[in-house]
mmCIF file of C-alpha atoms in Angstrom:
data_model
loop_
_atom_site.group_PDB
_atom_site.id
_atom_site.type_symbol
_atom_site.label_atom_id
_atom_site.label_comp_id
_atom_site.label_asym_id
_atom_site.label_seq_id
_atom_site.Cartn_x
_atom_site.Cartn_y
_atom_site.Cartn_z
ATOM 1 C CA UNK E 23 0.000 0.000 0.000
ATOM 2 C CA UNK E 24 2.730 2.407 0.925
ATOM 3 C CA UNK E 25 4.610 1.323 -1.768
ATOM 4 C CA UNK E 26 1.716 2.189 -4.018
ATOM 5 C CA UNK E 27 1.317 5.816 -2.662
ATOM 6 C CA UNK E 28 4.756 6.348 -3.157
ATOM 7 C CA UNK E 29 4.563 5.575 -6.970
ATOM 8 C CA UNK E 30 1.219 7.508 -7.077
ATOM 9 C CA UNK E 31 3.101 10.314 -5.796
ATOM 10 C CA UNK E 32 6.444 10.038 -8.246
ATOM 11 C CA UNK E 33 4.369 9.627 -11.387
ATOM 12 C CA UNK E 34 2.361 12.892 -10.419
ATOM 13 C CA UNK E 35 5.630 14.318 -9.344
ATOM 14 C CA UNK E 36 7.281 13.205 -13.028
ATOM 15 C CA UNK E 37 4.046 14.329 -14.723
ATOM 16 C CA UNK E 38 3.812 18.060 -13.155
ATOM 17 C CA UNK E 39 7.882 18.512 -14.105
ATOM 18 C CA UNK E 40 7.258 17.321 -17.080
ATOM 19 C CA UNK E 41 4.261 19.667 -17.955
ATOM 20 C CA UNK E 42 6.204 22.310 -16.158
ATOM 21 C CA UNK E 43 9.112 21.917 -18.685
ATOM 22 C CA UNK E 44 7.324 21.332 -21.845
ATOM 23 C CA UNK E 45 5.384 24.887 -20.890
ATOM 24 C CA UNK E 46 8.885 26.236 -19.844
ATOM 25 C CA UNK E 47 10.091 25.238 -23.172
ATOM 26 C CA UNK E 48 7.583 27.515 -25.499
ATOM 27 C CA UNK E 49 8.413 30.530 -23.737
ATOM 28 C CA UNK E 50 10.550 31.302 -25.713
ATOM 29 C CA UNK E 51 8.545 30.757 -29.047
ATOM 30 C CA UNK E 52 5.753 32.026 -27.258
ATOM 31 C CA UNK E 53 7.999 35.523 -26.890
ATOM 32 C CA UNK E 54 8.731 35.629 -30.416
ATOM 33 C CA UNK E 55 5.322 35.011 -31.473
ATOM 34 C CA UNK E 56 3.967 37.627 -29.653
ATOM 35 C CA UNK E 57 6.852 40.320 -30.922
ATOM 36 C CA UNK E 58 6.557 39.663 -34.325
ATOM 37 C CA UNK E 59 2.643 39.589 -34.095
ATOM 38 C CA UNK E 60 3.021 42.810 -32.633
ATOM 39 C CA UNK E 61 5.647 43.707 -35.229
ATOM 40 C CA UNK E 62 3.170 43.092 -38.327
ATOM 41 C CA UNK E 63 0.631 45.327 -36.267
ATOM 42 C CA UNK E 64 2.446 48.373 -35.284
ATOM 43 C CA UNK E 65 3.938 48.336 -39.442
ATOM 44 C CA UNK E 66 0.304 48.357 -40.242
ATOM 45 C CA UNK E 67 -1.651 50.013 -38.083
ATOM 46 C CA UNK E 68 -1.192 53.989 -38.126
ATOM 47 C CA UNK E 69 -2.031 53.752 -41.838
ATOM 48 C CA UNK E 70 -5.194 51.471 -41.221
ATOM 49 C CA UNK E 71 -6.497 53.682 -38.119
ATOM 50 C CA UNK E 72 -6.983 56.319 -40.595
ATOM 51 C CA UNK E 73 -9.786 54.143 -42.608
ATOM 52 C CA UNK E 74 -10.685 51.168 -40.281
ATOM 53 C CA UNK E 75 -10.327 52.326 -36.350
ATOM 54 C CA UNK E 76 -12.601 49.984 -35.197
ATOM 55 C CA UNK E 77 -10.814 46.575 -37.138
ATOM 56 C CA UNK E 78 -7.337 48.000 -35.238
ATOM 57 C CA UNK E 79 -9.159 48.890 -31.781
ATOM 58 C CA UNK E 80 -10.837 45.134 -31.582
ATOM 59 C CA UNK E 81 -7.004 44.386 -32.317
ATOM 60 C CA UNK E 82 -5.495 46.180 -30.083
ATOM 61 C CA UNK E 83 -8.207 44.219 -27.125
ATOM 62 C CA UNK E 84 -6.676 40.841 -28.754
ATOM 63 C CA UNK E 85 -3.092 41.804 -28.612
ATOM 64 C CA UNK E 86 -3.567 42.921 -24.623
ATOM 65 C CA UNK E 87 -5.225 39.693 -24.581
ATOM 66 C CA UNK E 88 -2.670 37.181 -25.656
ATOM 67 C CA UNK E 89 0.400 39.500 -23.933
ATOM 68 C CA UNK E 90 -1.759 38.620 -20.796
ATOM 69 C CA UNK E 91 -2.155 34.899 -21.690
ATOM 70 C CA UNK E 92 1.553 35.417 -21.809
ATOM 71 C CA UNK E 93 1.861 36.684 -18.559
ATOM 72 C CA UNK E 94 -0.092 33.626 -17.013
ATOM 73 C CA UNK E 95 2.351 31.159 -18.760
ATOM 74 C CA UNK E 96 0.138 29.556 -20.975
ATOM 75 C CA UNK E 97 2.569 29.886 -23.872
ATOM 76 C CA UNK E 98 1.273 26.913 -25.836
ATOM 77 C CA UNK E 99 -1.963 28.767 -26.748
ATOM 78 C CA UNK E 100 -0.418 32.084 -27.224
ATOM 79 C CA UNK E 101 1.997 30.497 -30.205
ATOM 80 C CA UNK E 102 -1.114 29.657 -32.723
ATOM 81 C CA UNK E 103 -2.929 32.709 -31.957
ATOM 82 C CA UNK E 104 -0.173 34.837 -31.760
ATOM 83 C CA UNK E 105 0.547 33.814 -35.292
ATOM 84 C CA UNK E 106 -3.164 33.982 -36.401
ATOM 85 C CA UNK E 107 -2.978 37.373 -35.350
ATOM 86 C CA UNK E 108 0.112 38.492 -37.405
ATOM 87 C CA UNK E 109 -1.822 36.774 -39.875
ATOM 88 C CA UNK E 110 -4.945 39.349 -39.411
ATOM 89 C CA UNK E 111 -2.599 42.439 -38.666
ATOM 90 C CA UNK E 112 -0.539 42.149 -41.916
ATOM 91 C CA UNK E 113 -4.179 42.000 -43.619
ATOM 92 C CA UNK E 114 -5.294 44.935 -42.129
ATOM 93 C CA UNK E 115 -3.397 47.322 -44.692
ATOM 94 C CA UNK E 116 -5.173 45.405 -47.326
ATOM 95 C CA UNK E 117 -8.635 46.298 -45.962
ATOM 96 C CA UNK E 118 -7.678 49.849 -45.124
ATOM 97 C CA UNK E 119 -6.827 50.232 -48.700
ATOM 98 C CA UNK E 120 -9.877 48.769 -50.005
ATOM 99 C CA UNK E 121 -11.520 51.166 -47.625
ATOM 100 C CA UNK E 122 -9.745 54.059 -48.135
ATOM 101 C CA UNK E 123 -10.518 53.372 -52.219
ATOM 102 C CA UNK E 124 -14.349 53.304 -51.332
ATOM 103 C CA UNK E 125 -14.178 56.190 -49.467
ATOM 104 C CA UNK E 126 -12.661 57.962 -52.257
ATOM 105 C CA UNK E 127 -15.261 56.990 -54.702
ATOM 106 C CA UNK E 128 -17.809 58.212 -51.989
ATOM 107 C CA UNK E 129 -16.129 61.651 -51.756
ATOM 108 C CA UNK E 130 -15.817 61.833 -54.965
ATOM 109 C CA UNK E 131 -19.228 61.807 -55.600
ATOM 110 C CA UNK E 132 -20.361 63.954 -52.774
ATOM 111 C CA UNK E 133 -17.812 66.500 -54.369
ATOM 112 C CA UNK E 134 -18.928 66.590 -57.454
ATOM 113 C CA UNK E 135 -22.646 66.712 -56.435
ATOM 114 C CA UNK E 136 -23.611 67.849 -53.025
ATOM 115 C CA UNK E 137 -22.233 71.922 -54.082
ATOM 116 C CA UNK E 138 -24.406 71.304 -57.060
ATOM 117 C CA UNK E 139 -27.569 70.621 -54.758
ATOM 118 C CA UNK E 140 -26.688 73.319 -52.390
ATOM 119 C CA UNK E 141 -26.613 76.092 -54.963
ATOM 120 C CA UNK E 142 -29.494 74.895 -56.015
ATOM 121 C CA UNK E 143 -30.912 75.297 -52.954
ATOM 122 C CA UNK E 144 -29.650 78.831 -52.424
ATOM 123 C CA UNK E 145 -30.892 80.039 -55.965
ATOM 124 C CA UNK E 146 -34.367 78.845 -55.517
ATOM 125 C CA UNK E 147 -34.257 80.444 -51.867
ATOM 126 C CA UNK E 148 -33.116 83.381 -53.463
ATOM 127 C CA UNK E 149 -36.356 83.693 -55.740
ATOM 128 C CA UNK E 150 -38.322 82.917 -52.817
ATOM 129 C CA UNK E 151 -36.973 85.578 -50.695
ATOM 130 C CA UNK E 152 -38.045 87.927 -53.793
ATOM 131 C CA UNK E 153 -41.262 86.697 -53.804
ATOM 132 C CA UNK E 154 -43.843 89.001 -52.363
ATOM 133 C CA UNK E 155 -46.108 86.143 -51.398
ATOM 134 C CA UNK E 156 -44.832 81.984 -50.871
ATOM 135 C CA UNK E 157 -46.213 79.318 -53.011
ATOM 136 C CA UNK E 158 -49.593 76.947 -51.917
ATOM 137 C CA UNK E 159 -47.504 74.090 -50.671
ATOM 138 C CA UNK E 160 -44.865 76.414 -48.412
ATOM 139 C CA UNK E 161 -45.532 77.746 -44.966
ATOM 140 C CA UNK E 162 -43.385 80.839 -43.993
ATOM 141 C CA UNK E 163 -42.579 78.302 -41.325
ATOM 142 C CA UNK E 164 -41.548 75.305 -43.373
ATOM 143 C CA UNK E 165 -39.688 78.153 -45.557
ATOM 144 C CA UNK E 166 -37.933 79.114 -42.160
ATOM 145 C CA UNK E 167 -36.453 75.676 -41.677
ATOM 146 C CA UNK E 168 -35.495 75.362 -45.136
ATOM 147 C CA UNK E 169 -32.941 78.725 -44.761
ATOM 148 C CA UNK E 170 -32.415 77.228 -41.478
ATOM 149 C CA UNK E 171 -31.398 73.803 -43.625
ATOM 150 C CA UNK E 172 -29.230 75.255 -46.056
ATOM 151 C CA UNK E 173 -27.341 77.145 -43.984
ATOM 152 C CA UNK E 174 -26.748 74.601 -41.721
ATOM 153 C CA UNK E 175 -25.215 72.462 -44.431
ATOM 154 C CA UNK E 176 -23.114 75.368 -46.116
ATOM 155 C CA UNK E 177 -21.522 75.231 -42.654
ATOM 156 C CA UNK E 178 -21.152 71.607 -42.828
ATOM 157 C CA UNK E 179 -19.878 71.394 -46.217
ATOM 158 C CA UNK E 180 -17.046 73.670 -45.191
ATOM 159 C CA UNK E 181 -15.938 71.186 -42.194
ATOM 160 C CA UNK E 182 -16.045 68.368 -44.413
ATOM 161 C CA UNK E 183 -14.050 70.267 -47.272
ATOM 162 C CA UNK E 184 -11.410 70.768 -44.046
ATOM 163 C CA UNK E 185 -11.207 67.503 -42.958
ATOM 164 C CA UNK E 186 -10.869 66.157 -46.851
ATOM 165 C CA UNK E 187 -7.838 68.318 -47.456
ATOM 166 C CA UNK E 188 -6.265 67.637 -43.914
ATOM 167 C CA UNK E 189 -6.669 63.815 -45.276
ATOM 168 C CA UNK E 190 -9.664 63.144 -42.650
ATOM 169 C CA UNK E 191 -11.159 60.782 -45.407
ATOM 170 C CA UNK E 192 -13.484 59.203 -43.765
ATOM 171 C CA UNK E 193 -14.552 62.257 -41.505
ATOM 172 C CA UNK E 194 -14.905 64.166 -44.901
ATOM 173 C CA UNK E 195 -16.943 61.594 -46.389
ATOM 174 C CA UNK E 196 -19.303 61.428 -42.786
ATOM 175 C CA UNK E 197 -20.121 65.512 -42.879
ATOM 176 C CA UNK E 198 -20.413 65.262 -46.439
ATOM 177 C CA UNK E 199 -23.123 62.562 -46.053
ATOM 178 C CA UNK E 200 -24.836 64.774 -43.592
ATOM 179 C CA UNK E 201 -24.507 67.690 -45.778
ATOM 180 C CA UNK E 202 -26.416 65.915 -48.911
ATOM 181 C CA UNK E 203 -28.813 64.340 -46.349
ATOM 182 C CA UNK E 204 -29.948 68.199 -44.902
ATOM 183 C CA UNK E 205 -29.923 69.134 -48.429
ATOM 184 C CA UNK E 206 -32.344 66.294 -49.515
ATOM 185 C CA UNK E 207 -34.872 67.412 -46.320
ATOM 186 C CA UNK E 208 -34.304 71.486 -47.953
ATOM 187 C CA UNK E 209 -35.262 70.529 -51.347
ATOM 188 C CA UNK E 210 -38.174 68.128 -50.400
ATOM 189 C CA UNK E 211 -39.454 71.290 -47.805
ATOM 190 C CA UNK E 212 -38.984 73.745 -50.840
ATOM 191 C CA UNK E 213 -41.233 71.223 -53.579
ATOM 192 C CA UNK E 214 -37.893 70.666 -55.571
ATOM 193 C CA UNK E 215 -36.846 67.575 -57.518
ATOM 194 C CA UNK E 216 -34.492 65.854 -55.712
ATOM 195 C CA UNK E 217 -31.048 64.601 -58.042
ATOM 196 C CA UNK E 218 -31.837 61.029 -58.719
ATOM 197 C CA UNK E 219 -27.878 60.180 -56.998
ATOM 198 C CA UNK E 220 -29.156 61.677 -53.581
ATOM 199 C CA UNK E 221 -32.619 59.832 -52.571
ATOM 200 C CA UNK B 13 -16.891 57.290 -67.186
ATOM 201 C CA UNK B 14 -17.792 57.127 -63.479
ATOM 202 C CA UNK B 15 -17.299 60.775 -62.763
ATOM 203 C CA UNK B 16 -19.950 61.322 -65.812
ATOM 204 C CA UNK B 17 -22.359 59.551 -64.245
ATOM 205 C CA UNK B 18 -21.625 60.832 -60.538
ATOM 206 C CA UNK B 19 -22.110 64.363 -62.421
ATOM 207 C CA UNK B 20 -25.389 63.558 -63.822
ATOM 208 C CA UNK B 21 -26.610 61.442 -60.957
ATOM 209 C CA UNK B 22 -26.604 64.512 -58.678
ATOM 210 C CA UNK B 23 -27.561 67.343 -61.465
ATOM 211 C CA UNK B 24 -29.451 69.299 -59.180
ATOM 212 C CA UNK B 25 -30.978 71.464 -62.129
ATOM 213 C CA UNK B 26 -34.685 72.734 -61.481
ATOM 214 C CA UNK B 27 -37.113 71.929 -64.803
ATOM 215 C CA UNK B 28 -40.571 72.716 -65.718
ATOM 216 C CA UNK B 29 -41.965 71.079 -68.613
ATOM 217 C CA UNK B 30 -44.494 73.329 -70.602
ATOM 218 C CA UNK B 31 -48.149 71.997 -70.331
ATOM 219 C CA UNK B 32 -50.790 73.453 -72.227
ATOM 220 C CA UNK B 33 -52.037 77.165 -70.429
ATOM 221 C CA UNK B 34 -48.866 76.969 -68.945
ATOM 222 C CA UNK B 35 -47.475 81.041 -68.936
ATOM 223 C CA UNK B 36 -44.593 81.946 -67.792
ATOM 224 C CA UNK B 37 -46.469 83.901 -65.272
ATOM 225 C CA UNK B 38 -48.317 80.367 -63.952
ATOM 226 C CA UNK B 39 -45.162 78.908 -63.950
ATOM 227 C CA UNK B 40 -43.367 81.673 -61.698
ATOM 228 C CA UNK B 41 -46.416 81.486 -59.734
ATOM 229 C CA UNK B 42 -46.529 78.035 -58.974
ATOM 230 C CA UNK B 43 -42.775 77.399 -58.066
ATOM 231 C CA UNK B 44 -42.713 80.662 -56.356
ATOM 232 C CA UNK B 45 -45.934 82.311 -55.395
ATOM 233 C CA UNK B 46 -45.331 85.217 -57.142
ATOM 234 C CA UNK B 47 -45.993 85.572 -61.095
ATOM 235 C CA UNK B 48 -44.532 88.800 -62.096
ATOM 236 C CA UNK B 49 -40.959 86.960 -61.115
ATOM 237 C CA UNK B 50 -41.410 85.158 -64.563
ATOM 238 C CA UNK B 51 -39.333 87.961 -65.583
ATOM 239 C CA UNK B 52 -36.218 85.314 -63.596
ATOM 240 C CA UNK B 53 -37.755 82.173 -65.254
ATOM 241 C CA UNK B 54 -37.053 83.849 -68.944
ATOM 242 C CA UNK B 55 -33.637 85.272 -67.834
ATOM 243 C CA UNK B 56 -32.709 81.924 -67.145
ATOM 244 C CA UNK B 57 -34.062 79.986 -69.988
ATOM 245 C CA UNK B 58 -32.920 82.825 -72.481
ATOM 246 C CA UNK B 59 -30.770 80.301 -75.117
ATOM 247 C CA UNK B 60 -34.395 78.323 -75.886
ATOM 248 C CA UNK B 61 -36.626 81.322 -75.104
ATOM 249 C CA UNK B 62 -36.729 84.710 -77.458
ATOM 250 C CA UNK B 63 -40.215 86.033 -75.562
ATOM 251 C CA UNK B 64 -41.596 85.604 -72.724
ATOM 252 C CA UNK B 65 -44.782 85.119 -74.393
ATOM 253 C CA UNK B 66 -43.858 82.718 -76.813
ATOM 254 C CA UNK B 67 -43.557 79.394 -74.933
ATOM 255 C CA UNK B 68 -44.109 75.660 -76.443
ATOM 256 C CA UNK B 69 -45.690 72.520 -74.496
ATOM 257 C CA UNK B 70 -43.095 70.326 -74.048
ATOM 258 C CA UNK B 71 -40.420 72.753 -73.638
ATOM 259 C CA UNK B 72 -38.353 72.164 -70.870
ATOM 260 C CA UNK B 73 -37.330 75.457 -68.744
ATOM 261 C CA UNK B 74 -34.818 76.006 -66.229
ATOM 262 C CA UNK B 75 -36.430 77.131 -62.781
ATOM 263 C CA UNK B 76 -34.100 79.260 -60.730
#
């Protein structure tokens, strides 16, 4: 019986040194893992937080995460995940470029249109302002919060312009959107047609 | 190509197409409340127009 403890006691003995050592011995891969995951994410990740700052935040949550797996010593799960995660990081420049190319199509488009809308808006408010009396379908009230409107997204327009040439791309593309959607509401209050690109 | 179609996608140009008893008085009065601002409506549509009086149905005029 005591003879049995005893080899009870040396094989859980064996097995915990052993598990100890084998754990021991992927530190060290474990610590490169993790530096060169976090190599192929700092390379990447200035440039992406400019077009995809939440794909880089929820990033940044799984880096802490496996540096704290670290930590704990359970290097044999931070090697595969530390490597997935390189994996995903030296992606991420690809999706902020694909990003950054939609964007630019957006802008584009809310460039070339969205100045078109709003001096459309300002000539027919113009000729209203002229007018000694307001059409059947317009309140001096609804007319009000059309002015209101526009110049509301003149102001807007300017920001976005701003943040476009201080390369705020997706900011610029955000106030932009705003701008054409204040614009739509303007030219629906004022009985205009609305520019088919816009609804 | 794609700028083309961005640029007519978002042509925010204001048209009235001539009915008949349409005047350019009716017209101004309609989009604007006020008729005797028809004098605008033929200011603006002056390369298709050569009188006020003289519009045709179907003719498609710029509204300021």
């Amino acid at each position: 019986m005591k003879r049995n403890i005893v080899g009870v006691m040396t094989i859980a003995l064996v097995s915990a040194f052993l598990f100890t050592a084998c754990g021991s011995g992927d530190k060290g891969p474990a610590e490169l893992a993790i530096k060169a995951a976090e190599e192929a994410f700092n390379a990447s990740k200035g440039e992406a937080a400019k077009y995809i700052p939440d794909e880089v935040k929820s990033l940044e949550g799984t880096l802490a995460a496996l540096k704290e797996k670290f930590a704990k010593g359970n290097y044999t799960e931070v090697i595969p995940e530390a490597k997935s995660f390189a994996e995903k990081a030296k992606g991420l420049l690809d999706a902020a470029k694909a990003k950054k190319e939609e964007l630019t199509k957006t802008w584009t488009e809310f460039d070339q249109g969205v100045p078109k809308m709003v001096a459309a808006i300002q000539s027919r408010v113009d000729m209203l302002s002229k007018s000694k009396k307001l059409p059947a379908n317009l309140t001096a009230e609804k007319f009000a919060d059309a002015k209101s409107g526009l110049a509301a997204a003149k102001e807007e327009w300017a920001k976005a312009l701003e943040s476009f040439k201080a390369g705020n791309l997706a900011d610029a593309v955000s106030a932009a959107k705003s701008v054409k959607d204040k614009a739509v509401a303007a030219m629906e209050t004022l009985g205009m047609q609305v520019p088919a690109g816009a609804k | 190509m794609a700028d083309d179609d961005a640029k007519d996608q978002y042509d925010a140009t204001q048209y009235h197409e001539v009915v008949k008893g349409d005047t350019l008085w009716k017209i101004a009065e309609k989009y604007y409340g006020d008729g005797s601002l028809y004098k605008d409506i033929f200011e603006a549509n002056k390369d298709i127009l050569k009188d006020p009086n003289m519009i045709k149905i179907g003719q498609k005029l710029r509204i300021p």
